[in-house]
Short mmCIF file of C-alpha atoms in Angstrom, two decimals:
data_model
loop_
_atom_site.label_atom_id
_atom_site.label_comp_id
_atom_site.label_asym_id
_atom_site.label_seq_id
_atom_site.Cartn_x
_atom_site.Cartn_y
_atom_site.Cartn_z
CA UNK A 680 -32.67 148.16 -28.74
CA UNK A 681 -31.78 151.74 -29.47
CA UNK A 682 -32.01 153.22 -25.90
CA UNK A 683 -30.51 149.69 -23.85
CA UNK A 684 -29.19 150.97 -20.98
CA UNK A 685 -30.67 154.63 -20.61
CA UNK A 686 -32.68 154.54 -17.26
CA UNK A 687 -35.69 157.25 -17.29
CA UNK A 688 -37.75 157.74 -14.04
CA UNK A 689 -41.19 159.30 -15.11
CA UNK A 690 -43.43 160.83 -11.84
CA UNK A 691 -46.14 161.70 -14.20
CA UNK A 692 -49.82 161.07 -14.65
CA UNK A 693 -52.60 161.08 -17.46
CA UNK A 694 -51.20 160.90 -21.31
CA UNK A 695 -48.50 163.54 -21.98
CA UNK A 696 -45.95 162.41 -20.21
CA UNK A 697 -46.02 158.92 -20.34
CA UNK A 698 -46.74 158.95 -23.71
CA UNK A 699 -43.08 160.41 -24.17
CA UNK A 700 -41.77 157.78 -21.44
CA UNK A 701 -43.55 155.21 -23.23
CA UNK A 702 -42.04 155.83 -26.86
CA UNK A 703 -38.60 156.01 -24.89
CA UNK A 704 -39.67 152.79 -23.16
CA UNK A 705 -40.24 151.17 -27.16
CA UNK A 706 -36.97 152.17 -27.96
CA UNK A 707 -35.41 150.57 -25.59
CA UNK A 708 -35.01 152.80 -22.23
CA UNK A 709 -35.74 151.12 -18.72
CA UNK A 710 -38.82 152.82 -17.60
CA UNK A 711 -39.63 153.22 -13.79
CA UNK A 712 -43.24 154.33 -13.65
CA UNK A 713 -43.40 156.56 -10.23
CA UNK A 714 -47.12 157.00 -8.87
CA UNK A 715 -49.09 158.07 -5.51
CA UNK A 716 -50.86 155.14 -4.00
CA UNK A 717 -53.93 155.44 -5.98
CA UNK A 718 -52.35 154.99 -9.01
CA UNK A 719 -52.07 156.97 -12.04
CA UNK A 720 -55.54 158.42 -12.49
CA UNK A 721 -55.49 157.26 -16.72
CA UNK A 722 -56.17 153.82 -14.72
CA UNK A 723 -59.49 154.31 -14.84
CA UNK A 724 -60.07 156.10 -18.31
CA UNK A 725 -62.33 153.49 -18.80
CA UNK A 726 -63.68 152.39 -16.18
CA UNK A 727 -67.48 151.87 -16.14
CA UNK A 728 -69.72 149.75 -14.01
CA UNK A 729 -72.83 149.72 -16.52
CA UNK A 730 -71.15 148.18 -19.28
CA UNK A 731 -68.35 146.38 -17.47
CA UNK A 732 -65.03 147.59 -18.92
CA UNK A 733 -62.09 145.37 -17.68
CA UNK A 734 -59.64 146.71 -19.94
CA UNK A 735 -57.79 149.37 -20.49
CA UNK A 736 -55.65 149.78 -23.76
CA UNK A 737 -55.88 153.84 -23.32
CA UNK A 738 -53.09 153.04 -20.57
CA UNK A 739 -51.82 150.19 -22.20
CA UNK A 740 -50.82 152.23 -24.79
CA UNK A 741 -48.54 154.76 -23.18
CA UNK A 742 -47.54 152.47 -20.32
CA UNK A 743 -46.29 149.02 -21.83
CA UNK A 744 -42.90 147.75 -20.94
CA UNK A 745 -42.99 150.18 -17.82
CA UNK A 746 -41.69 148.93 -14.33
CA UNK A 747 -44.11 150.30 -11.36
CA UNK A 748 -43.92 151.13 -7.82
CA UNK A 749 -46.10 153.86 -6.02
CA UNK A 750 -44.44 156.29 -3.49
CA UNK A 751 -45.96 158.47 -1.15
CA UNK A 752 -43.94 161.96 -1.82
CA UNK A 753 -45.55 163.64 1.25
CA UNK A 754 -43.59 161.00 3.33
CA UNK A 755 -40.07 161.24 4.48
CA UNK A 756 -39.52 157.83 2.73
CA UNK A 757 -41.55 158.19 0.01
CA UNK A 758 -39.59 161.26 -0.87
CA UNK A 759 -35.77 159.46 -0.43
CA UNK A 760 -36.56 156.59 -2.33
CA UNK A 761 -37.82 158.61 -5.32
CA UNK A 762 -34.56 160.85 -4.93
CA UNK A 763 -32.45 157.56 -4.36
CA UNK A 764 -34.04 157.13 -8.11
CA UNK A 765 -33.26 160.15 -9.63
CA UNK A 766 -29.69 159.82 -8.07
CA UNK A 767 -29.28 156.70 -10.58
CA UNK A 768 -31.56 157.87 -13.88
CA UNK A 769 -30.36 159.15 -16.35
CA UNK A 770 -33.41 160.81 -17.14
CA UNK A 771 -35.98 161.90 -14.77
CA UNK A 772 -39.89 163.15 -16.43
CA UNK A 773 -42.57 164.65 -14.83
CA UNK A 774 -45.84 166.76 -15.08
CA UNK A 775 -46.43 167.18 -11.53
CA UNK A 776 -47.13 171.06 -10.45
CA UNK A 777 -43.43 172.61 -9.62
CA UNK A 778 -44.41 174.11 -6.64
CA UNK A 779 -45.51 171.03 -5.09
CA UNK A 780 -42.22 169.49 -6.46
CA UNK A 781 -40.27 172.19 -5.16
CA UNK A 782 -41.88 172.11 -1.87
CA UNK A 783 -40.86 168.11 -1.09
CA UNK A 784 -37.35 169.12 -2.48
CA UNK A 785 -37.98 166.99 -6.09
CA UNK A 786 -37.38 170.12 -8.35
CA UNK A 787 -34.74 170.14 -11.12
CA UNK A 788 -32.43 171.89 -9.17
CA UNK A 789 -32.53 169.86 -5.85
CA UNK A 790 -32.06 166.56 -8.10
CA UNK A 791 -29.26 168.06 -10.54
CA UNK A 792 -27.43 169.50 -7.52
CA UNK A 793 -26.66 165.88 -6.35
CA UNK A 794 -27.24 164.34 -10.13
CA UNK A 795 -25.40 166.81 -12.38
CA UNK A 796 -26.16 164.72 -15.06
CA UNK A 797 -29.51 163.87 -14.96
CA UNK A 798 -31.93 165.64 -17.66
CA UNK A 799 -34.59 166.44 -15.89
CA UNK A 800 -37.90 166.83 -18.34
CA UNK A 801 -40.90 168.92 -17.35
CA UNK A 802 -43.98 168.77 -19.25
CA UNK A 803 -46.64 171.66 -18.01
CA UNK A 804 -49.95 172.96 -19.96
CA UNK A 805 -48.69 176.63 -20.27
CA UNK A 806 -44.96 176.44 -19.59
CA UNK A 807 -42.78 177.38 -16.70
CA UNK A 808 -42.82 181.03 -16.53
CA UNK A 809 -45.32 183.71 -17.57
CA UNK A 810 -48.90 184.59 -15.57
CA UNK A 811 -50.19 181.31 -16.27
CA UNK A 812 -47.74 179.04 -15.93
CA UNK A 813 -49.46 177.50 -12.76
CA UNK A 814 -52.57 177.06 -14.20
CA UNK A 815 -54.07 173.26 -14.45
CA UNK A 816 -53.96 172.09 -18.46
CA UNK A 817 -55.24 169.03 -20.42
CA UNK A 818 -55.41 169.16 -24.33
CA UNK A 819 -58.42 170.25 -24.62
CA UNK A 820 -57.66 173.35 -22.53
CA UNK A 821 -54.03 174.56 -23.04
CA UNK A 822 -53.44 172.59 -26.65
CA UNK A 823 -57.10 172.56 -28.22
CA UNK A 824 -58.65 175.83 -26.74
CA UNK A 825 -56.20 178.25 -26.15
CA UNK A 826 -53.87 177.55 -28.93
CA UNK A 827 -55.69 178.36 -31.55
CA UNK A 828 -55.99 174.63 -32.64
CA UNK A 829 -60.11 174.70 -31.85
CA UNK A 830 -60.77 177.79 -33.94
CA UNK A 831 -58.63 177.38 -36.80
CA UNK A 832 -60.15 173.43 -37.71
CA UNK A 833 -63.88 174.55 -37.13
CA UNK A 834 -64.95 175.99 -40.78
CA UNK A 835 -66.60 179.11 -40.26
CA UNK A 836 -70.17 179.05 -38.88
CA UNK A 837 -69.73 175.72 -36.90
CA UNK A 838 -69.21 175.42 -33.16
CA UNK A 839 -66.28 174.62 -31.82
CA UNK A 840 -66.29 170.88 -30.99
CA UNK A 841 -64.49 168.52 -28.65
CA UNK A 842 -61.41 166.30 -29.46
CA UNK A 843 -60.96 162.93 -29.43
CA UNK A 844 -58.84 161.65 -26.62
CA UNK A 845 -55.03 161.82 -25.83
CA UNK A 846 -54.62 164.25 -29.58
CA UNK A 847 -53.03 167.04 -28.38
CA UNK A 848 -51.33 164.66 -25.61
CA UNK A 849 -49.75 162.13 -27.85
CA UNK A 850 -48.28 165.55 -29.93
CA UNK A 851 -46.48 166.40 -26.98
CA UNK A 852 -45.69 163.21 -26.37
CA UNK A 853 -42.85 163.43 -29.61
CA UNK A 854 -41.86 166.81 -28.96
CA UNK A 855 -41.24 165.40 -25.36
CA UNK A 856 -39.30 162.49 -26.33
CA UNK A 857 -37.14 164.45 -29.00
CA UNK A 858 -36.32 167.06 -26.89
CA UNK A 859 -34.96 165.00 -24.11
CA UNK A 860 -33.03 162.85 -26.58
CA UNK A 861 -31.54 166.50 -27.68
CA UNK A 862 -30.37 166.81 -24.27
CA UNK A 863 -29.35 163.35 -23.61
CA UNK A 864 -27.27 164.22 -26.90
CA UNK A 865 -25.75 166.78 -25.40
CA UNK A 866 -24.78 165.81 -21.91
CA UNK A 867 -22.75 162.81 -23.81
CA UNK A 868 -20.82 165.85 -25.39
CA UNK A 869 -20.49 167.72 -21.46
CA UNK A 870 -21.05 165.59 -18.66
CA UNK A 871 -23.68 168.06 -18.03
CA UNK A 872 -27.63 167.15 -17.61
CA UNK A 873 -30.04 170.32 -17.91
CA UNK A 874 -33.90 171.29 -17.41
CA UNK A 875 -35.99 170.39 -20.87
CA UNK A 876 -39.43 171.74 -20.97
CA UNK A 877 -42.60 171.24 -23.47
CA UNK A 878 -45.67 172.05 -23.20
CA UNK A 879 -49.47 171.79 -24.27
CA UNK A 880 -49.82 175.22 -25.12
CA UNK A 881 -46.61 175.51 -27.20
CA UNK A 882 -47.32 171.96 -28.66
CA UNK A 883 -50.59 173.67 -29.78
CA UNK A 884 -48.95 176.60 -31.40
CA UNK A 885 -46.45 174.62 -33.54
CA UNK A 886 -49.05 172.36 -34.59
CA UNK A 887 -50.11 174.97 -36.47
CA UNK A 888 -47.67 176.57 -37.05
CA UNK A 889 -47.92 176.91 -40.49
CA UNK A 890 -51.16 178.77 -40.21
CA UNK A 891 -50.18 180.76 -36.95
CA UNK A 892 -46.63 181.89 -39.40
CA UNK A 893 -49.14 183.62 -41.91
CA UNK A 894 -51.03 185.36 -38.65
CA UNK A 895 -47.75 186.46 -36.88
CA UNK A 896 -46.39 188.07 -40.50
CA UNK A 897 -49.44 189.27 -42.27
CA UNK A 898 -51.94 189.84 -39.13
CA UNK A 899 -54.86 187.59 -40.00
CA UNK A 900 -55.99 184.24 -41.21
CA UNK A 901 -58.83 182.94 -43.04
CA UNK A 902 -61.45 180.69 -41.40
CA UNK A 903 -61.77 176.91 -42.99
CA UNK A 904 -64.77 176.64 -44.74
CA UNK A 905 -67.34 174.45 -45.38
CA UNK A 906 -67.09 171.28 -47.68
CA UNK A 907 -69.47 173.02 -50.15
CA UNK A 908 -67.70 176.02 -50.05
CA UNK A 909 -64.14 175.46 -50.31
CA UNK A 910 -61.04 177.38 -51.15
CA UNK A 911 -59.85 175.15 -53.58
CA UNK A 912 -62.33 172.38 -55.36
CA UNK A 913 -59.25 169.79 -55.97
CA UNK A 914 -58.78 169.89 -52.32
CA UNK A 915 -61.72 168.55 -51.18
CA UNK A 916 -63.48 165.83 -50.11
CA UNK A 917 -66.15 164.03 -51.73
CA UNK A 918 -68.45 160.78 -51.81
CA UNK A 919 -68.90 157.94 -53.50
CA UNK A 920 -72.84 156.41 -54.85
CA UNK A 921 -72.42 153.91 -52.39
CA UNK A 922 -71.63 156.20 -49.27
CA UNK A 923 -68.00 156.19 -49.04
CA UNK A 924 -66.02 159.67 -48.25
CA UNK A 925 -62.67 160.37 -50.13
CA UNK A 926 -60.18 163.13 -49.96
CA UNK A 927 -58.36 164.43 -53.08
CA UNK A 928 -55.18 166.82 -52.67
CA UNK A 929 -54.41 169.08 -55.50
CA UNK A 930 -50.85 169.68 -56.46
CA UNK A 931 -49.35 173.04 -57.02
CA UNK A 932 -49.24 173.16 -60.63
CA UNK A 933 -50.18 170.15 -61.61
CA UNK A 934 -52.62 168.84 -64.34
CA UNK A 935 -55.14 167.82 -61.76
CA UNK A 936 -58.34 169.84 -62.96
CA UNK A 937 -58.32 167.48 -65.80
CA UNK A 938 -57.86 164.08 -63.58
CA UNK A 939 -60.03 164.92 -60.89
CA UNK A 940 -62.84 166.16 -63.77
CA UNK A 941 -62.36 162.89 -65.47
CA UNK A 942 -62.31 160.70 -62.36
CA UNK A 943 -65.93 162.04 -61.77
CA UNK A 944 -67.08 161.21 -64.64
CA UNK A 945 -67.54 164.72 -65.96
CA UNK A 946 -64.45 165.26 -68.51
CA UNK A 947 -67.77 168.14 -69.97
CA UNK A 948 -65.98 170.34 -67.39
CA UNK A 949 -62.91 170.61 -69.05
CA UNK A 950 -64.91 172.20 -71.83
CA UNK A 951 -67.01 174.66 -69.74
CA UNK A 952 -65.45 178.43 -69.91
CA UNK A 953 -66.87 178.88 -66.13
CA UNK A 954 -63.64 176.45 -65.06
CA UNK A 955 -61.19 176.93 -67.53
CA UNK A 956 -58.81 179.07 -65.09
CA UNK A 957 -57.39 178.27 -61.88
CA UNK A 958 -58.82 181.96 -61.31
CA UNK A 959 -62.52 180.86 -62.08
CA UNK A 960 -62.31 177.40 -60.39
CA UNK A 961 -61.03 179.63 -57.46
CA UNK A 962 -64.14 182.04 -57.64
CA UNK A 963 -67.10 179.70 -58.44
CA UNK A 964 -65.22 177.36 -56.13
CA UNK A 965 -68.84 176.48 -54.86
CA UNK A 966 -70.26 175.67 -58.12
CA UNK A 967 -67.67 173.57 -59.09
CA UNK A 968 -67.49 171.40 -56.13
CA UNK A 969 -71.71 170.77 -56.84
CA UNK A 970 -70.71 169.58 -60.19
CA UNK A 971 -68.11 167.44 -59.17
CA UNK A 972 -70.10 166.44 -56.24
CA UNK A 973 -72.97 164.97 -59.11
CA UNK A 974 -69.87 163.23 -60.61
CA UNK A 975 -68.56 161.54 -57.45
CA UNK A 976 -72.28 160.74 -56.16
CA UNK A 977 -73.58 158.66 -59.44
CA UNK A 978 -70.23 156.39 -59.52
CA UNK A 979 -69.22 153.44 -57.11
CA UNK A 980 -66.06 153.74 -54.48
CA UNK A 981 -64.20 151.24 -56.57
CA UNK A 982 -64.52 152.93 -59.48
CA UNK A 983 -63.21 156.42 -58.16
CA UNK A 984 -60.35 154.86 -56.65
CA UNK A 985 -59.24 153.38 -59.76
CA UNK A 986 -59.38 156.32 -61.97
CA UNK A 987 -57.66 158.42 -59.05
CA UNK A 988 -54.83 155.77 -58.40
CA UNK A 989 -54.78 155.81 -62.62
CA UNK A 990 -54.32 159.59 -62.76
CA UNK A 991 -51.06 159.13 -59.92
CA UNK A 992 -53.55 161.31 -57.86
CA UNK A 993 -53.11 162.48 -54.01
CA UNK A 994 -55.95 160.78 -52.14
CA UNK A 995 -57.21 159.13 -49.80
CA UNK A 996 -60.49 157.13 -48.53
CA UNK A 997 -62.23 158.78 -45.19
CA UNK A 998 -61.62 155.92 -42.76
CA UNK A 999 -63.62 154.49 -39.73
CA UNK A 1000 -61.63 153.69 -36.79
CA UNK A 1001 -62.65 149.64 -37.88
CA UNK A 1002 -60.85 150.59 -40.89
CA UNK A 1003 -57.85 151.76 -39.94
CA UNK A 1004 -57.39 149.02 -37.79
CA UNK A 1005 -58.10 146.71 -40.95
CA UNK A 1006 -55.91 148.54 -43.28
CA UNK A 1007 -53.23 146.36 -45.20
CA UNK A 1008 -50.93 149.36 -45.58
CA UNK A 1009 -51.03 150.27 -41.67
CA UNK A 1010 -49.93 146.92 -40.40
CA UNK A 1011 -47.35 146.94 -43.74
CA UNK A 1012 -46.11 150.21 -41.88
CA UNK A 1013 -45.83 148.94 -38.63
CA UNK A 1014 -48.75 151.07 -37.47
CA UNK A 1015 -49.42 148.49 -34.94
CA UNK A 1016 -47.34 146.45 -32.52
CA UNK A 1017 -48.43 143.28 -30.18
CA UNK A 1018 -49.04 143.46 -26.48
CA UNK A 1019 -48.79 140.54 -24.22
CA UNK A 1020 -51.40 139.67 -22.97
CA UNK A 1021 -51.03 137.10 -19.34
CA UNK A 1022 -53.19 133.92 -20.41
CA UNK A 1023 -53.91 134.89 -23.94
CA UNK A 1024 -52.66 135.73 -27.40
CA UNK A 1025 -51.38 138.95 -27.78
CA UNK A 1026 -53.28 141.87 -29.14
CA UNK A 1027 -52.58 144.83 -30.69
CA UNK A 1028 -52.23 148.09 -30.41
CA UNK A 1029 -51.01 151.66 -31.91
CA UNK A 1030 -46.92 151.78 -32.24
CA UNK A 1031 -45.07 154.84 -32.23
CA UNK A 1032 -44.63 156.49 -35.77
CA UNK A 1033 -40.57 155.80 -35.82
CA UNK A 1034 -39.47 152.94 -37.24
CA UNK A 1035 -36.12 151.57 -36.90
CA UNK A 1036 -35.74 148.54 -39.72
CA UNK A 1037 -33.85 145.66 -38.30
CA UNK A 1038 -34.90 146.34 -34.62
CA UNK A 1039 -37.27 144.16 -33.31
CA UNK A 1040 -40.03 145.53 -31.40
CA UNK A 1041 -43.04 143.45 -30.67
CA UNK A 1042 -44.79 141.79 -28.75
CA UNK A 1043 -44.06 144.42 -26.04
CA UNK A 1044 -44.60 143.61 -21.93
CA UNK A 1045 -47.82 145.07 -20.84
CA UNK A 1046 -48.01 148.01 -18.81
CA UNK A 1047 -47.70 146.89 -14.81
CA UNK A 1048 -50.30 147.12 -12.03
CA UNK A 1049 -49.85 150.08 -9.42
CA UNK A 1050 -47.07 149.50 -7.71
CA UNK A 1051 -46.28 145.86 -9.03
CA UNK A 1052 -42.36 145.99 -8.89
CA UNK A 1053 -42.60 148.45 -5.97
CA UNK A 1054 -40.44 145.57 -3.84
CA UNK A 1055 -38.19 144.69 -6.18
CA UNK A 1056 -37.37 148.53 -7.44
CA UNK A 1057 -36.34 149.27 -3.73
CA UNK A 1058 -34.72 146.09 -3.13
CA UNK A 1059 -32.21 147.42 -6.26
CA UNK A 1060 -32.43 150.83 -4.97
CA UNK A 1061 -30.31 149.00 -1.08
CA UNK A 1062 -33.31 148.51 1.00
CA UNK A 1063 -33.63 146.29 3.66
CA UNK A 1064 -36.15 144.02 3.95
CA UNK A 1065 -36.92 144.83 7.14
CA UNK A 1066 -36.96 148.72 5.14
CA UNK A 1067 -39.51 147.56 2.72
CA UNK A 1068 -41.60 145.79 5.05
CA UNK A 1069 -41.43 149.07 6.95
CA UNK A 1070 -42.78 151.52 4.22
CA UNK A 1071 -45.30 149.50 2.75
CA UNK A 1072 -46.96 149.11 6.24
CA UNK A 1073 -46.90 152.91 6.48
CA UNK A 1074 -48.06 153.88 3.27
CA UNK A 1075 -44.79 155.79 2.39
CA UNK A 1076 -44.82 152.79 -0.31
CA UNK A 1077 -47.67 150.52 -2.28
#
């Protein structure tokens, strides 16, 4: 595998974080999953008594591979073994608050002082400096919320609405990941390890960026609108007689007017002065998506899709998550990768979106239980028996 032999120690909790130790982990890294006694709290994601949820593939998905033991930090002992880690990693990530890792002596400075080449990866919701920068952040706070990302995807006149789980998270996940491969890069060129940093806020910001560029130059941004209102008719989506949703995507310049008119079934709009401009199709933007939309809504999926694919068109069909996990093309991708599964066949789940033709990648290990190679990890790290025995009966280790 790419990363054999680069050991990351992630002290982190919920999706961000292990997300990016979890893509390093597919790659090849040695993972050592750090948590508190109770475990990381994503455990339970799904945990619920009324309808008897014994799985979890929400944690599966970022924690597969991983090796696990669970230290107590405010111990004496719970602390030195996780710094008898870090001594030995190459790579150490966490989203634990810094003053609470500064306080048990685990910030990036501490660790690099006696590790000068350990990167040392923080992932935070606002950042490390600024009047925030302590403040508590999931995605839907620091990423979804307060970068901009809520706003800008509600069309004007609707609500803001919630997110589905782990989106902004699994962004930050990659920028994570890349940027500590940036720094792993460089410490091969200087024998020097430094402090990387993402966060949910900034992951926010660049994704989207392209929008946010316009605001930060010009000073203002229009709103999405509505499906029956858009900005552009060829961008749009649209259904089928028999219920199915479809997106098209117009090209800049290209002869689309014409496919997407004739695709519909309505080749009378090429004729009509209203639409003979880009300007006008711009303008009555509304009444052009109604007459399209009486196209779309008298024909059959099939038949759409054939007279888009025909016309070379950008498109797409509106998928349910069933779908998706049925598409051809996804699995053809390597969308998907297999998870062991102890006394069963494996099953899948979502892979990272890298693919590196020629390495093999699945099925992966499943992601341990709390504190499953807690033994073995401090067995490696020079503890006694006797040691072991010692912390596990006091809690400093589970």
């Amino acid at each position: 595998m790419l990363l054999q032999g680069l050991k990351v120690v992630e002290f982190a909790s919920y999706i961000a974080a292990p997300g990016a130790a979890g893509l390093l982990c597919d790659w090849g890294a040695e993972v050592i999953k750090v948590e508190r006694p109770g475990g990381d709290p994503m455990r339970r994601a799904l945990a619920d008594a009324k309808n008897e949820i014994r799985e979890n593939p929400t944690f599966e998905l970022d924690n597969r591979g991983k090796r696990a033991m669970a230290l107590d930090i405010t111990r004496p002992e719970g602390r030195e073994a996780l710094i008898r880690l870090a001594d030995q990693a190459d790579v150490l990530l966490t989203n634990v608050r810094l003053a609470s890792l500064k306080r048990y002596g685990l910030d990036d400075k501490a660790l690099r002082a006696r590790n000068p080449r350990l990167v040392y990866a923080v992932v935070t919701g606002y950042g490390l400096e600024g009047p925030d920068a302590a403040k508590p952040g999931f995605d839907m706070a620091a990423f979804w919320a307060r970068g901009g990302v809520a706003h800008m995807t509600a069309p004007r006149g609707v609500d803001p609405f919630m997110l589905r789980s782990g989106f902004g998270d699994h962004i930050c996940s990659l920028a994570t990941a890349s940027a500590i491969l940036a720094a792993v890069y460089e410490r091969e060129r200087t024998g020097q390890g430094r402090l990387v940093e993402t966060s949910l806020l900034s992951t926010g910001i660049y994704t989207m960026g392209s929008d946010l560029a316009v605001q930060l130059r010009l000073g203002r941004l229009s709103r999405m609108r509505t499906r029956d209102d858009p900005l552009d008719p060829l961008g749009n989506f649209y259904q089928s007689s028999d219920g199915r949703w479809f997106v098209i995507r117009r090209r800049e310049g290209g002869p689309d007017f014409e496919a997407v008119a004739t695709a519909a079934g309505r080749a009378d709009l090429l004729d009509d002065a209203r639409f003979s401009t880009s300007r006008g199709r711009k303008d009555l933007a509304r009444e052009l998506t109604a007459e399209l939309d009486q196209g779309f809504n008298a024909l059959p999926f099939e038949t759409i899709a054939q007279r888009l694919d025909d016309a070379d068109m950008v498109w797409a069909p509106v998928q349910t998550p069933a779908e998706v996990a049925a598409d051809p093309q996804a699995h053809a991708s390597g969308c998907f990768v297999e998870i062991e599964h102890e006394g069963d066949e494996p099953y899948l789940s979502p892979s990272g979106p890298a693919r590196f033709p020629g390495v093999p990648l699945s099925p992966r290990p499943p992601a341990p239980a709390v504190g499953q190679h807690t033994r073995q990890i401090l067995a490696d790290l020079g503890y006694s028996g006797a040691d072991i025995d010692a912390m596990l009966e006091s809690g400093a280790a589970a």
